[in-house]
Tab-separated table of C-alpha atoms in Angstrom:
chain	number	residue	atom	x	y	z
K	567	MET	CA	-38.244	-12.198	-3.741
K	568	SER	CA	-39.662	-14.722	-1.311
K	569	LYS	CA	-40.147	-13.925	2.342
K	570	ARG	CA	-37.582	-16.594	3.301
K	571	ASN	CA	-34.942	-14.979	1.047
K	572	LYS	CA	-35.643	-11.554	2.554
K	573	VAL	CA	-35.229	-12.927	6.069
K	574	VAL	CA	-31.996	-14.713	5.161
K	575	TYR	CA	-30.688	-11.568	3.436
K	576	TRP	CA	-31.443	-9.250	6.350
K	577	ILE	CA	-30.104	-11.649	9.006
K	578	ALA	CA	-26.869	-12.244	7.042
K	579	THR	CA	-26.516	-8.549	6.232
K	580	ALA	CA	-27.179	-7.434	9.807
K	581	LEU	CA	-24.670	-9.888	11.261
K	582	LEU	CA	-22.100	-9.048	8.572
K	583	SER	CA	-22.602	-5.314	9.105
K	584	LEU	CA	-22.351	-5.508	12.889
K	585	GLY	CA	-19.281	-7.707	12.669
K	586	MET	CA	-17.484	-5.590	10.091
K	587	LEU	CA	-18.353	-2.389	11.942
K	588	ASN	CA	-17.019	-3.893	15.177
K	589	VAL	CA	-13.783	-5.088	13.597
K	590	GLY	CA	-13.389	-1.806	11.698
K	591	ILE	CA	-13.644	0.199	14.934
K	592	VAL	CA	-11.267	-2.175	16.736
K	593	GLN	CA	-8.747	-1.702	13.933
K	594	LEU	CA	-9.152	2.085	13.902
K	595	ILE	CA	-8.541	2.425	17.637
K	596	LYS	CA	-5.725	-0.133	17.407
K	597	LEU	CA	-6.920	-2.327	20.229
K	598	ASP	CA	-4.048	-4.322	21.740
K	599	VAL	CA	-5.460	-7.695	20.630
K	600	GLU	CA	-5.704	-6.508	17.036
K	601	VAL	CA	-2.198	-5.031	17.090
K	602	GLU	CA	-0.899	-8.358	18.401
K	603	THR	CA	-2.743	-10.289	15.683
K	604	MET	CA	-1.399	-8.039	12.938
K	605	THR	CA	2.111	-8.402	14.363
K	606	ILE	CA	1.815	-12.225	14.436
K	607	LEU	CA	0.543	-12.229	10.845
K	608	GLY	CA	3.452	-10.002	9.805
K	609	TYR	CA	1.400	-7.032	8.599
K	610	PRO	CA	2.343	-3.384	9.293
K	611	HIS	CA	0.212	-1.641	11.885
K	612	TYR	CA	-0.759	1.203	9.539
K	613	LEU	CA	-2.736	-1.380	7.535
K	614	MET	CA	-5.282	-1.426	10.405
K	615	ILE	CA	-6.292	2.154	9.543
K	616	VAL	CA	-6.836	1.264	5.873
K	617	LEU	CA	-8.786	-1.884	6.745
K	618	GLY	CA	-10.809	-0.187	9.470
K	619	VAL	CA	-11.908	2.697	7.253
K	620	SER	CA	-12.616	0.319	4.356
K	621	LYS	CA	-14.816	-1.917	6.509
K	622	ILE	CA	-16.834	0.991	7.888
K	623	LEU	CA	-17.334	2.468	4.409
K	624	GLY	CA	-18.265	-1.011	3.119
K	625	VAL	CA	-20.945	-1.373	5.784
K	626	ILE	CA	-22.405	1.986	4.802
K	627	ALA	CA	-22.340	0.972	1.139
K	628	ILE	CA	-24.236	-2.266	1.606
K	629	LEU	CA	-26.851	-0.767	3.939
K	630	VAL	CA	-27.689	2.407	2.013
K	631	PRO	CA	-30.371	1.904	-0.667
K	632	LYS	CA	-29.497	2.317	-4.353
K	633	PHE	CA	-25.915	2.422	-5.739
K	634	PRO	CA	-25.718	-1.264	-6.781
K	635	LEU	CA	-22.250	-0.896	-8.352
K	636	ILE	CA	-20.820	0.461	-5.097
K	637	LYS	CA	-22.472	-2.448	-3.251
K	638	GLU	CA	-20.760	-4.911	-5.606
K	639	TRP	CA	-17.392	-3.308	-4.825
K	640	ALA	CA	-18.109	-3.395	-1.107
K	641	TYR	CA	-19.018	-7.082	-1.201
K	642	ALA	CA	-15.893	-7.815	-3.259
K	643	GLY	CA	-13.769	-5.875	-0.741
K	644	PHE	CA	-15.283	-7.786	2.172
K	645	PHE	CA	-14.764	-11.096	0.382
K	646	PHE	CA	-11.103	-10.471	-0.480
K	647	THR	CA	-10.298	-8.962	2.919
K	648	VAL	CA	-11.804	-11.880	4.811
K	649	ALA	CA	-10.398	-14.499	2.426
K	650	GLY	CA	-6.969	-12.882	2.864
K	651	ALA	CA	-7.306	-13.053	6.643
K	652	LEU	CA	-8.349	-16.696	6.459
K	653	ILE	CA	-5.445	-17.583	4.165
K	654	SER	CA	-2.982	-15.644	6.345
K	655	HIS	CA	-4.038	-17.592	9.418
K	656	LEU	CA	-3.896	-20.903	7.534
K	657	ILE	CA	-0.439	-20.276	6.071
K	658	LEU	CA	1.005	-19.443	9.493
K	659	GLY	CA	-0.570	-22.538	11.019
K	660	GLN	CA	-2.680	-20.613	13.495
K	661	PRO	CA	-5.019	-22.561	15.789
K	662	VAL	CA	-8.427	-23.545	14.442
K	663	ASP	CA	-10.223	-21.033	16.693
K	664	SER	CA	-8.493	-18.173	14.821
K	665	LEU	CA	-10.132	-19.418	11.578
K	666	ILE	CA	-13.705	-19.412	12.879
K	667	LEU	CA	-14.391	-15.689	12.644
K	668	PRO	CA	-12.908	-15.120	9.172
K	669	PHE	CA	-14.756	-18.205	7.911
K	670	LEU	CA	-18.019	-16.965	9.432
K	671	PHE	CA	-17.563	-13.545	7.818
K	672	LEU	CA	-16.855	-15.248	4.487
K	673	ILE	CA	-20.144	-17.199	4.733
K	674	LEU	CA	-22.075	-14.076	5.809
K	675	THR	CA	-20.611	-12.055	2.927
K	676	ALA	CA	-21.586	-14.720	0.397
K	677	ALA	CA	-25.091	-15.141	1.888
K	678	SER	CA	-25.758	-11.402	2.005
K	679	TRP	CA	-24.536	-10.982	-1.573
K	680	TYR	CA	-26.454	-13.991	-2.927
K	681	PHE	CA	-29.793	-13.217	-1.259
K	682	ARG	CA	-29.794	-9.430	-1.822
K	683	PRO	CA	-32.988	-8.004	-3.344
K	684	ALA	CA	-33.189	-7.165	-7.041
K	685	ASP	CA	-33.048	-3.403	-6.391
K	686	ARG	CA	-29.633	-3.919	-4.761
K	687	LYS	CA	-28.225	-5.754	-7.797
K	688	ILE	CA	-26.775	-4.499	-11.040
K	689	ALA	CA	-29.173	-5.272	-13.888
K	690	SER	CA	-27.172	-7.726	-15.992
K	691	ASN	CA	-28.994	-7.036	-19.261
K	692	ARG	CA	-28.415	-3.269	-18.965
K	693	PHE	CA	-24.809	-3.699	-20.098
K	694	LEU	CA	-25.677	-6.177	-22.852
K	695	THR	CA	-28.099	-3.825	-24.555
K	696	SER	CA	-25.593	-0.967	-24.766
K	697	TYR	CA	-23.368	-2.768	-27.316
């Protein structure tokens, strides 16, 4: 892995992790702004607990060494959660500024996943040789 790819990976992963940890905590403590957003989007408030815990566990999964399969699931969870938020805001015709953060998290998730080191990936030929 080139030095540039390592730098891109760690910057994207650090920003993604800090952002997801921040949003996860905000959702767990049910900050008024987040409650209002969930109400506007039409989601039940208990979903904030599920999302908050999932985001915090996802951050742990992508930062801890080893466990590449769990990392894949965490990245997939981040992607679908953020894509769902982006789509929810779009469908309801929310202002453009409400799309910036979900879009940024989508880009950071993709960048962190794409540039991750080989030891954080599932070896693709491992499954092919078992047949």
